[in-house]
Amino acid sequence: MSDITTRPAALGDLPRLTEIYNHYVLNTSITFHARPLTTEQMAEWFEEHSDGGRHRLVVAVENDGDGNVIGYAGTGRFRPKEAYETTVETTIYCSPECTRRGVGTLLYRALFEFIAGEDINRVVAGVTLPNPASIALHERFGFRHVGTFTENGRKFGKYWDVGWFERPLKL
């Protein structure tokens, strides 16, 4: 993995982040967006992660001379009510050609290091089921399954379950 590094996301990464995300929009049930997003539509989401606080966004970059972004992970607001402020929800996506290379592990390790000092009590993640690779990644980082919402998203003419996982920030 010495050929891959992580760093905070920069605005210039947004087109590549959008490209990675849209692959999953078009080809998988992993996200419940049904239509690709534009870079402009993703800009608001990106801005939520640029305050240097609890909502962070990190990217994995190949050290191949071009510095290609191959994945990203972030924390975002779980729900808008004030009492939820110390809970964040994670997101993580790797470019399809870079899955099963340890990029997700590298990204989550960097993300949890970046937020270690923040006023965060709980970290949650929703995983469209089935998704054994994502479940394994979350369990590797101390998440535990706390419940499943059944058939709560419809995509590709099918209803999907979402497993919910949580962990304290400090294990």
Short mmCIF file of C-alpha atoms in Angstrom, two decimals:
data_model
loop_
_atom_site.label_atom_id
_atom_site.label_comp_id
_atom_site.label_asym_id
_atom_site.label_seq_id
_atom_site.Cartn_x
_atom_site.Cartn_y
_atom_site.Cartn_z
CA MET A 1 0.00 0.00 0.00
CA SER A 2 3.04 2.30 -0.09
CA ASP A 3 1.94 3.28 -3.58
CA ILE A 4 -1.26 4.81 -2.13
CA THR A 5 -1.56 7.71 0.30
CA THR A 6 -4.43 9.57 1.89
CA ARG A 7 -5.05 13.27 2.35
CA PRO A 8 -7.94 15.65 3.00
CA ALA A 9 -10.08 16.10 -0.09
CA ALA A 10 -9.61 19.28 -2.12
CA LEU A 11 -12.16 21.06 -4.28
CA GLY A 12 -10.19 20.01 -7.36
CA ASP A 13 -10.99 16.37 -6.48
CA LEU A 14 -14.72 16.93 -6.87
CA PRO A 15 -15.02 15.84 -10.54
CA ARG A 16 -13.27 12.55 -9.75
CA LEU A 17 -15.34 12.00 -6.58
CA THR A 18 -18.47 12.55 -8.67
CA GLU A 19 -17.23 10.06 -11.28
CA ILE A 20 -16.53 7.40 -8.65
CA TYR A 21 -19.89 7.94 -6.96
CA ASN A 22 -21.82 7.88 -10.23
CA HIS A 23 -20.40 4.46 -11.07
CA TYR A 24 -22.24 3.14 -8.01
CA VAL A 25 -25.38 5.14 -8.82
CA LEU A 26 -25.60 3.58 -12.28
CA ASN A 27 -24.41 0.06 -11.56
CA THR A 28 -25.25 -0.93 -7.99
CA SER A 29 -27.80 -0.74 -5.23
CA ILE A 30 -25.14 0.51 -2.81
CA THR A 31 -26.50 4.05 -3.05
CA PHE A 32 -30.16 4.91 -3.43
CA HIS A 33 -29.60 7.76 -5.85
CA ALA A 34 -31.23 6.54 -9.04
CA ARG A 35 -29.74 9.08 -11.48
CA PRO A 36 -26.14 10.30 -11.82
CA LEU A 37 -25.26 13.54 -10.09
CA THR A 38 -23.43 16.45 -11.65
CA THR A 39 -20.34 17.98 -10.12
CA GLU A 40 -22.44 21.02 -9.32
CA GLN A 41 -24.95 18.87 -7.44
CA MET A 42 -22.12 17.26 -5.46
CA ALA A 43 -20.61 20.67 -4.57
CA GLU A 44 -23.03 21.31 -1.69
CA TRP A 45 -22.26 17.89 -0.25
CA PHE A 46 -18.55 18.64 -0.61
CA GLU A 47 -18.89 21.97 1.23
CA GLU A 48 -20.35 20.19 4.26
CA HIS A 49 -16.96 18.51 4.66
CA SER A 50 -14.66 21.49 4.28
CA ASP A 51 -15.00 23.15 7.69
CA GLY A 52 -12.17 21.15 9.25
CA GLY A 53 -14.55 19.86 11.92
CA ARG A 54 -16.35 16.63 12.55
CA HIS A 55 -17.59 16.33 8.95
CA ARG A 56 -14.48 15.31 7.08
CA LEU A 57 -13.65 13.96 3.68
CA VAL A 58 -10.43 12.11 2.85
CA VAL A 59 -9.24 10.71 -0.44
CA ALA A 60 -6.92 7.89 -1.41
CA VAL A 61 -4.41 8.84 -4.09
CA GLU A 62 -2.22 6.59 -6.20
CA ASN A 63 1.39 7.71 -6.16
CA ASP A 64 1.84 6.91 -9.82
CA GLY A 65 2.97 10.33 -10.96
CA ASP A 66 -0.56 11.39 -11.89
CA GLY A 67 -1.92 11.42 -8.34
CA ASN A 68 -5.19 9.79 -9.35
CA VAL A 69 -7.91 9.77 -6.69
CA ILE A 70 -9.06 6.17 -6.31
CA GLY A 71 -11.48 6.45 -3.41
CA TYR A 72 -12.89 8.58 -0.65
CA ALA A 73 -14.38 8.32 2.82
CA GLY A 74 -16.15 10.87 4.91
CA THR A 75 -18.33 11.66 7.84
CA GLY A 76 -21.51 13.66 7.51
CA ARG A 77 -24.47 14.79 9.52
CA PHE A 78 -26.59 11.89 10.70
CA ARG A 79 -29.82 13.86 11.21
CA PRO A 80 -30.49 17.61 11.35
CA LYS A 81 -31.80 17.82 14.92
CA GLU A 82 -29.37 19.32 17.46
CA ALA A 83 -29.34 16.35 19.82
CA TYR A 84 -27.77 14.27 17.03
CA GLU A 85 -24.77 16.59 16.62
CA THR A 86 -22.38 14.15 18.31
CA THR A 87 -23.33 11.35 15.91
CA VAL A 88 -21.87 11.20 12.40
CA GLU A 89 -22.64 8.91 9.49
CA THR A 90 -19.82 7.54 7.37
CA THR A 91 -19.61 7.10 3.63
CA ILE A 92 -16.94 5.28 1.66
CA TYR A 93 -16.46 4.56 -2.05
CA CYS A 94 -13.54 3.16 -4.02
CA SER A 95 -13.13 3.30 -7.76
CA PRO A 96 -14.31 -0.04 -9.17
CA GLU A 97 -10.85 -0.98 -10.44
CA CYS A 98 -9.39 -0.51 -6.95
CA THR A 99 -11.67 -2.65 -4.81
CA ARG A 100 -10.22 -5.52 -2.79
CA ARG A 101 -6.82 -3.81 -2.60
CA GLY A 102 -7.08 -2.50 0.97
CA VAL A 103 -8.03 1.01 -0.12
CA GLY A 104 -11.15 1.02 2.07
CA THR A 105 -9.09 0.04 5.11
CA LEU A 106 -6.57 2.77 4.37
CA LEU A 107 -9.33 5.35 3.95
CA TYR A 108 -11.18 4.44 7.16
CA ARG A 109 -7.92 4.40 9.13
CA ALA A 110 -7.13 7.93 7.91
CA LEU A 111 -10.69 9.14 8.47
CA PHE A 112 -10.80 7.92 12.07
CA GLU A 113 -7.41 9.50 12.75
CA PHE A 114 -8.68 12.85 11.38
CA ILE A 115 -11.79 12.87 13.58
CA ALA A 116 -10.18 11.38 16.71
CA GLY A 117 -10.23 14.69 18.62
CA GLU A 118 -13.71 15.81 17.58
CA ASP A 119 -16.76 16.01 19.84
CA ILE A 120 -18.22 12.80 18.42
CA ASN A 121 -19.82 10.08 20.50
CA ARG A 122 -21.15 7.68 17.86
CA VAL A 123 -20.27 6.80 14.29
CA VAL A 124 -22.99 5.07 12.24
CA ALA A 125 -23.12 3.48 8.80
CA GLY A 126 -25.95 2.22 6.63
CA VAL A 127 -25.07 -0.67 4.31
CA THR A 128 -27.39 -1.84 1.52
CA LEU A 129 -27.72 -5.61 1.83
CA PRO A 130 -26.28 -7.88 0.72
CA ASN A 131 -22.79 -6.40 0.80
CA PRO A 132 -20.35 -8.75 2.57
CA ALA A 133 -17.28 -6.68 1.68
CA SER A 134 -18.70 -3.53 3.28
CA ILE A 135 -19.89 -5.44 6.33
CA ALA A 136 -16.42 -6.94 6.78
CA LEU A 137 -14.80 -3.50 6.49
CA HIS A 138 -17.12 -1.99 9.07
CA GLU A 139 -16.66 -4.89 11.48
CA ARG A 140 -12.88 -4.59 11.07
CA PHE A 141 -13.21 -1.05 12.40
CA GLY A 142 -15.30 -2.02 15.41
CA PHE A 143 -18.77 -1.36 14.03
CA ARG A 144 -21.48 -3.71 15.23
CA HIS A 145 -24.78 -4.46 13.53
CA VAL A 146 -27.62 -2.81 15.45
CA GLY A 147 -30.57 -3.43 13.14
CA THR A 148 -31.92 -3.75 9.63
CA PHE A 149 -34.53 -1.65 7.88
CA THR A 150 -36.28 -4.02 5.51
CA GLU A 151 -37.25 -3.08 1.98
CA ASN A 152 -36.81 0.64 2.61
CA GLY A 153 -35.22 1.56 -0.71
CA ARG A 154 -36.36 0.71 -4.23
CA LYS A 155 -33.87 0.67 -7.07
CA PHE A 156 -33.66 -1.35 -10.28
CA GLY A 157 -37.26 -2.47 -9.72
CA LYS A 158 -36.42 -4.20 -6.45
CA TYR A 159 -36.67 -3.35 -2.75
CA TRP A 160 -33.46 -3.41 -0.73
CA ASP A 161 -32.75 -3.84 2.96
CA VAL A 162 -30.29 -1.57 4.78
CA GLY A 163 -28.24 -2.87 7.70
CA TRP A 164 -27.28 -0.27 10.30
CA PHE A 165 -23.97 -0.40 12.10
CA GLU A 166 -22.52 1.74 14.88
CA ARG A 167 -19.45 2.17 17.01
CA PRO A 168 -18.23 4.69 19.55
CA LEU A 169 -15.62 7.06 18.16
CA LYS A 170 -13.18 5.95 20.82
CA LEU A 171 -12.96 2.17 20.99
#
